[in-house]
GROMACS .gro file of C-alpha atoms in nm:
model
  483
    1MET     CA    1   4.870  -1.651  -2.446
    2ALA     CA    2   4.625  -1.483  -2.197
    3ILE     CA    3   4.469  -1.698  -1.926
    4ASP     CA    4   4.088  -1.687  -1.932
    5LEU     CA    5   4.011  -1.682  -1.560
    6THR     CA    6   3.634  -1.728  -1.611
    7SER     CA    7   3.702  -2.054  -1.809
    8ILE     CA    8   3.928  -2.184  -1.552
    9ILE     CA    9   3.676  -2.122  -1.265
   10LEU     CA   10   3.382  -2.271  -1.466
   11SER     CA   11   3.586  -2.578  -1.563
   12SER     CA   12   3.695  -2.623  -1.203
   13ILE     CA   13   3.331  -2.612  -1.090
   14LEU     CA   14   3.241  -2.873  -1.364
   15VAL     CA   15   3.505  -3.096  -1.239
   16ALA     CA   16   3.388  -3.053  -0.877
   17ASN     CA   17   3.031  -3.119  -0.975
   18ILE     CA   18   3.150  -3.446  -1.137
   19VAL     CA   19   3.335  -3.535  -0.817
   20PHE     CA   20   3.018  -3.444  -0.611
   21ALA     CA   21   2.793  -3.647  -0.834
   22ILE     CA   22   3.020  -3.948  -0.785
   23ILE     CA   23   3.002  -3.887  -0.400
   24VAL     CA   24   2.627  -3.862  -0.401
   25VAL     CA   25   2.569  -4.168  -0.611
   26PHE     CA   26   2.829  -4.410  -0.475
   27PHE     CA   27   2.927  -4.281  -0.111
   28GLU     CA   28   2.643  -4.099   0.051
   29ARG     CA   29   2.360  -4.351  -0.023
   30LYS     CA   30   2.106  -4.074  -0.039
   31ARG     CA   31   1.737  -4.142  -0.106
   32PRO     CA   32   1.671  -4.186  -0.476
   33ALA     CA   33   1.453  -3.872  -0.493
   34GLU     CA   34   1.729  -3.670  -0.317
   35MET     CA   35   2.000  -3.813  -0.531
   36LEU     CA   36   1.816  -3.730  -0.854
   37ALA     CA   37   1.751  -3.376  -0.738
   38TRP     CA   38   2.115  -3.314  -0.678
   39LEU     CA   39   2.212  -3.461  -1.010
   40LEU     CA   40   1.957  -3.237  -1.189
   41LEU     CA   41   2.095  -2.941  -0.998
   42PHE     CA   42   2.453  -3.024  -1.097
   43ALA     CA   43   2.347  -3.069  -1.456
   44PHE     CA   44   2.119  -2.766  -1.524
   45LEU     CA   45   2.251  -2.515  -1.278
   46PRO     CA   46   2.620  -2.607  -1.223
   47VAL     CA   47   2.736  -2.284  -1.035
   48VAL     CA   48   2.421  -2.296  -0.816
   49GLY     CA   49   2.463  -2.667  -0.761
   50PHE     CA   50   2.820  -2.628  -0.658
   51LEU     CA   51   2.742  -2.357  -0.417
   52PHE     CA   52   2.439  -2.528  -0.269
   53TYR     CA   53   2.640  -2.860  -0.218
   54MET     CA   54   2.934  -2.679  -0.063
   55PHE     CA   55   2.702  -2.522   0.197
   56PHE     CA   56   2.422  -2.759   0.231
   57GLY     CA   57   2.460  -3.102   0.064
   58GLN     CA   58   2.763  -3.267   0.221
   59LYS     CA   59   2.734  -3.563   0.454
   60ILE     CA   60   3.057  -3.761   0.380
   61PHE     CA   61   3.261  -3.514   0.544
   62ASN     CA   62   3.060  -3.482   0.844
   63ARG     CA   63   3.087  -3.860   0.904
   64LEU     CA   64   3.459  -3.804   0.947
   65ARG     CA   65   3.430  -3.553   1.209
   66LYS     CA   66   3.280  -3.552   1.561
   67LEU     CA   67   2.951  -3.694   1.507
   68LYS     CA   68   3.058  -4.042   1.538
   69LEU     CA   69   3.218  -3.958   1.882
   70LYS     CA   70   2.903  -3.769   1.979
   71GLN     CA   71   2.685  -4.077   1.899
   72GLU     CA   72   2.918  -4.308   2.107
   73ASP     CA   73   2.897  -4.060   2.384
   74ASP     CA   74   2.519  -4.045   2.363
   75GLN     CA   75   2.498  -4.420   2.408
   76LYS     CA   76   2.727  -4.410   2.722
   77LEU     CA   77   2.532  -4.147   2.881
   78VAL     CA   78   2.191  -4.317   2.817
   79LYS     CA   79   2.323  -4.625   2.977
   80ALA     CA   80   2.461  -4.442   3.270
   81LEU     CA   81   2.096  -4.274   3.321
   82GLU     CA   82   1.936  -4.609   3.297
   83GLY     CA   83   2.169  -4.741   3.561
   84GLN     CA   84   2.062  -4.477   3.803
   85TYR     CA   85   1.699  -4.547   3.765
   86LYS     CA   86   1.608  -4.884   3.642
   87GLY     CA   87   1.242  -4.805   3.616
   88LEU     CA   88   1.320  -4.595   3.306
   89THR     CA   89   1.380  -4.896   3.098
   90GLN     CA   90   1.059  -5.075   3.181
   91LEU     CA   91   0.709  -4.987   3.063
   92GLY     CA   92   0.544  -5.000   3.403
   93GLU     CA   93   0.314  -5.242   3.577
   94GLY     CA   94  -0.049  -5.299   3.681
   95ALA     CA   95  -0.288  -5.016   3.645
   96PHE     CA   96  -0.033  -4.786   3.485
   97ILE     CA   97   0.029  -5.013   3.182
   98GLU     CA   98  -0.330  -5.091   3.099
   99PRO     CA   99  -0.426  -4.751   2.927
  100LEU     CA  100  -0.094  -4.778   2.719
  101MET     CA  101  -0.172  -5.121   2.560
  102GLU     CA  102  -0.278  -4.966   2.231
  103ASP     CA  103   0.049  -4.768   2.204
  104LEU     CA  104   0.290  -5.046   2.322
  105GLY     CA  105   0.436  -5.082   1.968
  106LEU     CA  106   0.514  -4.708   1.946
  107ILE     CA  107   0.664  -4.713   2.302
  108ARG     CA  108   0.869  -5.021   2.224
  109MET     CA  109   0.999  -4.877   1.903
  110GLY     CA  110   1.110  -4.546   2.087
  111LEU     CA  111   1.286  -4.770   2.354
  112VAL     CA  112   1.459  -5.014   2.102
  113GLN     CA  113   1.541  -4.768   1.822
  114ALA     CA  114   1.599  -4.448   1.999
  115ALA     CA  115   1.707  -4.565   2.349
  116ALA     CA  116   1.421  -4.368   2.487
  117PRO     CA  117   1.263  -4.533   2.790
  118LEU     CA  118   0.905  -4.453   2.895
  119THR     CA  119   0.887  -4.229   3.202
  120PRO     CA  120   0.564  -4.245   3.398
  121TYR     CA  121   0.403  -3.999   3.630
  122ASN     CA  122   0.496  -3.657   3.476
  123ASP     CA  123   0.293  -3.329   3.511
  124VAL     CA  124   0.274  -3.172   3.156
  125THR     CA  125   0.160  -2.803   3.084
  126ILE     CA  126   0.079  -2.692   2.740
  127PHE     CA  127   0.143  -2.338   2.633
  128ASN     CA  128  -0.010  -2.194   2.299
  129HIS     CA  129   0.136  -1.845   2.329
  130GLY     CA  130   0.483  -1.719   2.399
  131ASN     CA  131   0.355  -1.492   2.684
  132GLU     CA  132   0.252  -1.797   2.878
  133LYS     CA  133   0.569  -1.987   2.826
  134PHE     CA  134   0.814  -1.713   2.909
  135GLN     CA  135   0.609  -1.596   3.202
  136HIS     CA  136   0.654  -1.929   3.361
  137LEU     CA  137   1.011  -1.964   3.248
  138PHE     CA  138   1.114  -1.634   3.389
  139GLU     CA  139   0.960  -1.731   3.725
  140ASP     CA  140   1.132  -2.083   3.723
  141ILE     CA  141   1.473  -1.913   3.648
  142ARG     CA  142   1.415  -1.666   3.936
  143LEU     CA  143   1.362  -1.956   4.174
  144ALA     CA  144   1.650  -2.162   4.042
  145LYS     CA  145   1.887  -2.286   4.322
  146ASP     CA  146   2.151  -2.499   4.147
  147SER     CA  147   2.160  -2.516   3.763
  148ILE     CA  148   2.002  -2.377   3.458
  149HIS     CA  149   2.061  -2.531   3.117
  150LEU     CA  150   1.929  -2.381   2.786
  151GLU     CA  151   1.964  -2.499   2.425
  152TYR     CA  152   1.793  -2.294   2.150
  153PHE     CA  153   1.819  -2.282   1.769
  154ILE     CA  154   1.762  -1.909   1.761
  155TRP     CA  155   1.832  -1.643   2.023
  156ARG     CA  156   1.762  -1.294   1.900
  157GLY     CA  157   1.923  -0.980   2.041
  158ASN     CA  158   1.600  -0.801   2.089
  159ASP     CA  159   1.408  -0.719   2.405
  160LEU     CA  160   1.309  -1.068   2.494
  161GLY     CA  161   1.664  -1.193   2.439
  162ARG     CA  162   1.808  -0.908   2.649
  163ARG     CA  163   1.563  -0.975   2.938
  164LEU     CA  164   1.651  -1.347   2.938
  165ILE     CA  165   2.016  -1.268   2.950
  166ASP     CA  166   1.965  -1.032   3.244
  167ALA     CA  167   1.774  -1.296   3.433
  168LEU     CA  168   2.037  -1.570   3.378
  169THR     CA  169   2.314  -1.325   3.459
  170GLU     CA  170   2.158  -1.241   3.794
  171ARG     CA  171   2.131  -1.605   3.887
  172ALA     CA  172   2.487  -1.677   3.774
  173LYS     CA  173   2.602  -1.392   3.995
  174GLU     CA  174   2.420  -1.579   4.291
  175GLY     CA  175   2.633  -1.905   4.217
  176VAL     CA  176   2.378  -2.087   4.001
  177GLU     CA  177   2.548  -2.287   3.721
  178VAL     CA  178   2.417  -2.148   3.388
  179ARG     CA  179   2.513  -2.334   3.070
  180VAL     CA  180   2.385  -2.235   2.723
  181VAL     CA  181   2.420  -2.408   2.395
  182LEU     CA  182   2.323  -2.229   2.078
  183ASP     CA  183   2.293  -2.323   1.712
  184ASP     CA  184   2.568  -2.120   1.537
  185TRP     CA  185   2.376  -2.089   1.209
  186GLY     CA  186   2.044  -2.006   1.380
  187CYS     CA  187   2.206  -1.733   1.586
  188LYS     CA  188   2.429  -1.586   1.320
  189LEU     CA  189   2.247  -1.246   1.336
  190THR     CA  190   2.321  -1.222   1.719
  191PRO     CA  191   2.655  -1.088   1.797
  192LYS     CA  192   2.868  -1.276   2.039
  193ARG     CA  193   2.924  -0.983   2.257
  194PHE     CA  194   2.536  -0.995   2.333
  195PHE     CA  195   2.630  -1.283   2.584
  196ARG     CA  196   2.917  -1.106   2.750
  197PRO     CA  197   2.739  -1.006   3.072
  198LEU     CA  198   2.643  -1.373   3.136
  199LEU     CA  199   2.996  -1.485   3.058
  200GLU     CA  200   3.146  -1.225   3.290
  201ALA     CA  201   2.902  -1.343   3.562
  202GLY     CA  202   3.043  -1.697   3.528
  203GLY     CA  203   2.784  -1.843   3.284
  204GLU     CA  204   2.892  -2.062   2.995
  205VAL     CA  205   2.777  -2.015   2.626
  206TYR     CA  206   2.873  -2.255   2.337
  207TRP     CA  207   2.791  -2.255   1.970
  208PHE     CA  208   2.693  -2.597   1.814
  209LEU     CA  209   2.863  -2.673   1.481
  210PRO     CA  210   3.010  -2.333   1.406
  211VAL     CA  211   2.972  -2.224   1.040
  212SER     CA  212   3.264  -2.064   0.867
  213LEU     CA  213   3.421  -2.058   0.516
  214ALA     CA  214   3.648  -2.333   0.643
  215TRP     CA  215   3.359  -2.545   0.774
  216SER     CA  216   3.081  -2.428   0.535
  217PHE     CA  217   2.910  -2.760   0.520
  218ASN     CA  218   2.828  -2.727   0.882
  219ALA     CA  219   2.538  -2.494   0.768
  220ASN     CA  220   2.339  -2.805   0.650
  221TYR     CA  221   2.332  -2.970   0.994
  222ARG     CA  222   2.134  -2.734   1.239
  223ASN     CA  223   2.069  -2.793   1.601
  224HIS     CA  224   1.703  -2.714   1.590
  225ARG     CA  225   1.631  -2.828   1.944
  226LYS     CA  226   1.484  -2.605   2.220
  227ILE     CA  227   1.540  -2.727   2.568
  228VAL     CA  228   1.549  -2.576   2.910
  229VAL     CA  229   1.623  -2.767   3.229
  230ILE     CA  230   1.621  -2.589   3.566
  231ASP     CA  231   1.750  -2.762   3.874
  232GLY     CA  232   1.707  -3.090   3.706
  233ALA     CA  233   1.352  -3.089   3.810
  234ILE     CA  234   1.160  -2.861   3.557
  235GLY     CA  235   1.196  -2.903   3.177
  236TYR     CA  236   1.078  -2.710   2.866
  237THR     CA  237   1.066  -2.807   2.497
  238GLY     CA  238   0.859  -2.727   2.203
  239GLY     CA  239   0.860  -2.483   1.902
  240MET     CA  240   0.944  -2.153   2.062
  241ASN     CA  241   1.280  -1.991   2.025
  242VAL     CA  242   1.399  -1.673   2.193
  243GLY     CA  243   1.273  -1.358   2.010
  244ASP     CA  244   0.996  -1.093   2.020
  245GLU     CA  245   0.813  -1.269   1.741
  246TYR     CA  246   0.725  -1.544   1.984
  247LEU     CA  247   0.540  -1.295   2.188
  248GLY     CA  248   0.342  -1.189   1.879
  249LEU     CA  249   0.539  -0.869   1.828
  250ARG     CA  250   0.627  -0.906   1.460
  251PRO     CA  251   0.351  -0.740   1.266
  252SER     CA  252   0.426  -0.908   0.946
  253ALA     CA  253   0.373  -1.255   1.101
  254SER     CA  254   0.092  -1.173   1.347
  255PRO     CA  255  -0.069  -1.350   1.501
  256TRP     CA  256   0.205  -1.586   1.586
  257ARG     CA  257   0.081  -1.931   1.683
  258ASP     CA  258   0.316  -2.172   1.860
  259THR     CA  259   0.314  -2.459   2.101
  260HIS     CA  260   0.548  -2.544   2.394
  261ILE     CA  261   0.541  -2.770   2.699
  262ARG     CA  262   0.664  -2.761   3.061
  263ILE     CA  263   0.727  -3.093   3.218
  264VAL     CA  264   0.784  -3.176   3.591
  265GLY     CA  265   0.873  -3.543   3.647
  266PRO     CA  266   1.099  -3.831   3.550
  267ALA     CA  267   1.098  -3.726   3.181
  268VAL     CA  268   1.307  -3.416   3.271
  269ALA     CA  269   1.601  -3.648   3.335
  270HIS     CA  270   1.606  -3.732   2.965
  271LEU     CA  271   1.577  -3.360   2.864
  272GLN     CA  272   1.875  -3.314   3.099
  273ALA     CA  273   2.076  -3.596   2.941
  274ARG     CA  274   1.994  -3.465   2.592
  275PHE     CA  275   2.128  -3.129   2.694
  276PHE     CA  276   2.461  -3.281   2.835
  277MET     CA  277   2.520  -3.476   2.517
  278ASP     CA  278   2.495  -3.165   2.310
  279TYR     CA  279   2.678  -2.949   2.568
  280PHE     CA  280   2.969  -3.203   2.552
  281PHE     CA  281   2.969  -3.192   2.167
  282ALA     CA  282   2.977  -2.821   2.166
  283SER     CA  283   3.217  -2.756   2.449
  284GLY     CA  284   3.426  -3.076   2.492
  285LYS     CA  285   3.338  -3.074   2.861
  286LYS     CA  286   3.192  -3.384   3.017
  287VAL     CA  287   2.952  -3.339   3.307
  288ALA     CA  288   2.913  -3.621   3.563
  289LEU     CA  289   2.551  -3.721   3.610
  290GLU     CA  290   2.545  -3.632   3.975
  291GLU     CA  291   2.226  -3.683   4.180
  292ARG     CA  292   2.166  -3.308   4.191
  293TYR     CA  293   2.123  -3.294   3.833
  294LEU     CA  294   1.850  -3.564   3.832
  295PRO     CA  295   1.634  -3.509   4.137
  296ALA     CA  296   1.315  -3.584   3.956
  297LEU     CA  297   1.402  -3.955   3.891
  298GLY     CA  298   1.149  -4.190   4.059
  299LEU     CA  299   0.918  -3.924   4.189
  300GLU     CA  300   0.555  -3.903   4.100
  301HIS     CA  301   0.437  -3.555   3.998
  302GLY     CA  302   0.139  -3.615   3.761
  303THR     CA  303  -0.043  -3.868   3.537
  304SER     CA  304   0.130  -3.843   3.202
  305ALA     CA  305   0.366  -4.103   3.058
  306VAL     CA  306   0.629  -3.946   2.848
  307GLN     CA  307   0.902  -4.047   2.611
  308ILE     CA  308   1.172  -3.798   2.498
  309ILE     CA  309   1.278  -3.891   2.152
  310SER     CA  310   1.574  -3.732   1.987
  311SER     CA  311   1.707  -3.765   1.632
  312GLY     CA  312   1.960  -3.608   1.397
  313PRO     CA  313   2.224  -3.680   1.126
  314ASP     CA  314   2.427  -3.850   1.369
  315SER     CA  315   2.169  -4.134   1.414
  316LYS     CA  316   2.145  -4.426   1.176
  317GLU     CA  317   1.776  -4.413   1.200
  318GLN     CA  318   1.534  -4.115   1.173
  319HIS     CA  319   1.374  -4.174   1.517
  320VAL     CA  320   1.119  -3.896   1.529
  321ARG     CA  321   1.008  -3.964   1.176
  322GLN     CA  322   0.963  -4.323   1.256
  323CYS     CA  323   0.754  -4.239   1.551
  324PHE     CA  324   0.535  -4.006   1.345
  325PHE     CA  325   0.488  -4.286   1.078
  326LYS     CA  326   0.380  -4.532   1.354
  327MET     CA  327   0.135  -4.274   1.512
  328ILE     CA  328  -0.021  -4.201   1.174
  329ASN     CA  329  -0.061  -4.570   1.102
  330SER     CA  330  -0.215  -4.627   1.442
  331ALA     CA  331  -0.492  -4.373   1.411
  332ARG     CA  332  -0.849  -4.515   1.385
  333GLU     CA  333  -1.070  -4.203   1.425
  334SER     CA  334  -0.884  -3.885   1.420
  335LEU     CA  335  -0.544  -3.745   1.326
  336TYR     CA  336  -0.482  -3.379   1.378
  337LEU     CA  337  -0.144  -3.222   1.262
  338GLN     CA  338   0.013  -2.867   1.281
  339THR     CA  339   0.334  -2.790   1.114
  340PRO     CA  340   0.482  -2.465   0.966
  341TYR     CA  341   0.627  -2.647   0.682
  342LEU     CA  342   0.456  -2.950   0.502
  343VAL     CA  343   0.727  -3.125   0.314
  344PRO     CA  344   0.687  -3.493   0.387
  345ASP     CA  345   0.891  -3.779   0.241
  346GLU     CA  346   0.700  -4.043   0.029
  347SER     CA  347   0.640  -4.284   0.324
  348ILE     CA  348   0.478  -4.010   0.543
  349LEU     CA  349   0.278  -3.858   0.258
  350GLU     CA  350   0.155  -4.211   0.170
  351ALA     CA  351   0.068  -4.279   0.542
  352LEU     CA  352  -0.141  -3.969   0.559
  353ARG     CA  353  -0.320  -4.041   0.239
  354VAL     CA  354  -0.393  -4.402   0.336
  355ALA     CA  355  -0.528  -4.285   0.669
  356ALA     CA  356  -0.775  -4.059   0.492
  357TYR     CA  357  -0.872  -4.328   0.242
  358SER     CA  358  -0.940  -4.554   0.542
  359GLY     CA  359  -1.195  -4.307   0.695
  360VAL     CA  360  -0.972  -4.166   0.950
  361ASP     CA  361  -1.060  -3.786   1.008
  362VAL     CA  362  -0.722  -3.641   0.895
  363ARG     CA  363  -0.684  -3.270   0.933
  364VAL     CA  364  -0.359  -3.072   0.857
  365MET     CA  365  -0.309  -2.707   0.974
  366ILE     CA  366  -0.041  -2.494   0.796
  367PRO     CA  367   0.045  -2.126   0.812
  368GLY     CA  368  -0.169  -1.872   0.631
  369ILE     CA  369   0.124  -1.624   0.639
  370SER     CA  370   0.452  -1.777   0.531
  371ASN     CA  371   0.811  -1.689   0.641
  372ASN     CA  372   0.954  -1.865   0.344
  373ARG     CA  373   0.815  -1.831  -0.012
  374PHE     CA  374   0.995  -2.122  -0.162
  375VAL     CA  375   0.887  -2.363   0.126
  376HIS     CA  376   0.535  -2.239   0.117
  377ARG     CA  377   0.508  -2.322  -0.253
  378VAL     CA  378   0.637  -2.676  -0.178
  379THR     CA  379   0.385  -2.694   0.113
  380MET     CA  380   0.095  -2.603  -0.117
  381ALA     CA  381   0.201  -2.862  -0.374
  382TYR     CA  382   0.189  -3.140  -0.102
  383ALA     CA  383  -0.131  -2.978   0.031
  384GLY     CA  384  -0.300  -3.047  -0.303
  385GLU     CA  385  -0.211  -3.420  -0.309
  386LEU     CA  386  -0.343  -3.455   0.038
  387LEU     CA  387  -0.668  -3.275  -0.060
  388GLN     CA  388  -0.723  -3.522  -0.334
  389ALA     CA  389  -0.701  -3.804  -0.074
  390GLY     CA  390  -0.967  -3.644   0.140
  391VAL     CA  391  -0.748  -3.478   0.392
  392ARG     CA  392  -0.880  -3.154   0.526
  393ILE     CA  393  -0.632  -2.862   0.506
  394TYR     CA  394  -0.665  -2.543   0.705
  395GLU     CA  395  -0.457  -2.227   0.670
  396TYR     CA  396  -0.414  -2.049   1.007
  397GLY     CA  397  -0.494  -1.675   1.005
  398GLY     CA  398  -0.129  -1.580   1.087
  399PHE     CA  399   0.208  -1.767   1.105
  400LEU     CA  400   0.164  -2.108   1.247
  401HIS     CA  401   0.491  -2.232   1.412
  402SER     CA  402   0.351  -2.517   1.614
  403LYS     CA  403   0.489  -2.880   1.562
  404CYS     CA  404   0.228  -3.105   1.704
  405LEU     CA  405   0.059  -3.450   1.611
  406VAL     CA  406  -0.234  -3.617   1.802
  407ALA     CA  407  -0.390  -3.931   1.724
  408ASP     CA  408  -0.738  -4.052   1.834
  409ARG     CA  409  -0.744  -3.807   2.135
  410ARG     CA  410  -0.510  -4.071   2.284
  411VAL     CA  411  -0.136  -3.997   2.211
  412LEU     CA  412   0.027  -3.663   2.148
  413THR     CA  413   0.364  -3.538   2.044
  414ILE     CA  414   0.489  -3.187   2.081
  415GLY     CA  415   0.838  -3.069   2.004
  416THR     CA  416   1.078  -2.913   1.765
  417THR     CA  417   1.024  -3.141   1.449
  418ASN     CA  418   0.850  -3.003   1.140
  419LEU     CA  419   0.690  -3.245   0.914
  420ASP     CA  420   0.952  -3.190   0.651
  421VAL     CA  421   1.254  -3.379   0.520
  422ARG     CA  422   1.508  -3.143   0.667
  423SER     CA  423   1.377  -3.202   1.029
  424PHE     CA  424   1.353  -3.581   0.967
  425ALA     CA  425   1.703  -3.630   0.820
  426LEU     CA  426   1.925  -3.325   0.874
  427ASN     CA  427   1.829  -3.132   1.186
  428PHE     CA  428   1.916  -3.235   1.540
  429GLU     CA  429   1.549  -3.242   1.690
  430VAL     CA  430   1.372  -3.358   2.009
  431ASN     CA  431   1.006  -3.438   2.065
  432ALA     CA  432   0.810  -3.533   2.368
  433PHE     CA  433   0.563  -3.819   2.303
  434ILE     CA  434   0.278  -3.789   2.566
  435TYR     CA  435   0.070  -4.098   2.641
  436ASP     CA  436  -0.225  -3.941   2.819
  437ASN     CA  437  -0.578  -3.940   2.705
  438MET     CA  438  -0.662  -3.610   2.888
  439LYS     CA  439  -0.369  -3.427   2.736
  440ALA     CA  440  -0.431  -3.564   2.405
  441ALA     CA  441  -0.794  -3.462   2.434
  442GLU     CA  442  -0.686  -3.122   2.555
  443TYR     CA  443  -0.478  -3.072   2.245
  444SER     CA  444  -0.745  -3.196   2.011
  445ASP     CA  445  -0.965  -2.928   2.152
  446ILE     CA  446  -0.696  -2.663   2.114
  447PHE     CA  447  -0.661  -2.769   1.750
  448LEU     CA  448  -1.032  -2.754   1.681
  449LYS     CA  449  -1.038  -2.401   1.846
  450ASP     CA  450  -0.764  -2.303   1.600
  451ILE     CA  451  -1.007  -2.392   1.323
  452ALA     CA  452  -1.207  -2.091   1.420
  453SER     CA  453  -0.906  -1.867   1.327
  454SER     CA  454  -0.834  -2.055   0.999
  455ASN     CA  455  -0.945  -2.073   0.645
  456GLU     CA  456  -1.026  -2.424   0.517
  457LEU     CA  457  -0.872  -2.489   0.179
  458THR     CA  458  -1.095  -2.696  -0.042
  459LEU     CA  459  -1.013  -2.897  -0.339
  460ASP     CA  460  -1.216  -2.676  -0.565
  461GLU     CA  461  -1.035  -2.364  -0.453
  462TYR     CA  462  -0.704  -2.546  -0.484
  463ARG     CA  463  -0.793  -2.635  -0.852
  464ARG     CA  464  -0.875  -2.271  -0.928
  465ARG     CA  465  -0.533  -2.147  -0.864
  466GLY     CA  466  -0.361  -1.971  -1.159
  467LEU     CA  467  -0.132  -2.147  -1.401
  468TRP     CA  468   0.173  -1.962  -1.286
  469GLN     CA  469   0.114  -2.044  -0.925
  470ARG     CA  470   0.070  -2.418  -1.012
  471PHE     CA  471   0.379  -2.413  -1.236
  472SER     CA  472   0.598  -2.252  -0.969
  473GLU     CA  473   0.475  -2.500  -0.690
  474GLY     CA  474   0.555  -2.787  -0.932
  475ILE     CA  475   0.919  -2.651  -0.992
  476CYS     CA  476   0.979  -2.603  -0.633
  477ARG     CA  477   0.855  -2.936  -0.533
  478LEU     CA  478   1.128  -3.098  -0.762
  479PHE     CA  479   1.381  -2.957  -0.507
  480ALA     CA  480   1.199  -3.058  -0.194
  481PRO     CA  481   1.447  -3.347  -0.127
  482LEU     CA  482   1.725  -3.086  -0.104
  483MET     CA  483   1.558  -2.879   0.165
   0.00000   0.00000   0.00000
């Protein structure tokens, strides 16, 4: 009797999907919408559902691996950092605390939930174009004397990537410690040999959660952080990876609009700590928090109070999402948001709608040119719901990669977190929350200036879309919880 191999494969997939369904319902404790989306995928597209779950859906196996160890080490490192500078666990005193009174709830939540102390007296510079950011970064690298630490989601092997490798290699040859952590999935198209000159000069390069056939489920958990710390004194974070497109050199997505910040001051110590946590997870090497890695502690460099908030699938709480939620609810006059992907969960969506209904001037800016058609359809589906609540939606005249939220020209956050369920729950992210009226007003003005390069999407225009477009957006939205 001949064996029907196809029947055996399909039967095996069916059995596997039943097992996956049991895991989803009884063990992983997914949100109801996410759970329902997976069950629908298993039922109606069993082969696709099987493949998607193998590569992108698994959480239970992840808990059995190193993430628990990583979380324990994170807590130890934060305690060690707090012990070296007791001021980091306090909100401040006197004149410094008075301007922060309206945001004490947000500050306290970051401290209690995310172990993120407020750091006063930072100097923060905002960059709105890759040319500005990388010009400063190359100069800071050239002047580095002791250590250079870099962590990126994407590092392309094009001209910018090569120039950055050359600059780091030169400093490594001069005895500067150079450590690099890269997301394996995000850098899949960049060959490992690309980093050989840096390695041969004594630098270190490690890949975060390597993805292979044996560990396919790692693909769902991406290190989306972008961190640079130079000599422990200068820090960078924001939306920009390493690639020519961030310099506006990709014609299909031009102009490319992004946001990054440069920090000098005590907050850099927390970017340094975040890097060391991820470095240990990727390399297995622990680094002692020597004084030379934390020279900015206790020094006054500027007027901005900053909290560095991190989140990821290793955390019980979605820290950045919670802070977004608190910021949205705290707004009384205006709320300006820029995000490349608008895929909020129900609580964030409802918070934006309630803010608009309450009379807050809520404005959301999304890309006019998309780099992902599926996600763009989901984005437009949510945009329609926000339009009905009175939120003003703008489509930037290019690709908008900026991830920023500013409330009442009072408090501002810039970082790596998109306003989507993936960034909230599955990616490793980091954001700087900046408590400084001048910086918040500065970015509010930047947002309003960006409107001049955008097209406002009205509710009437949205309703005039074709039937197929509305149908495809609705179908794509059903799978938003899986993204």
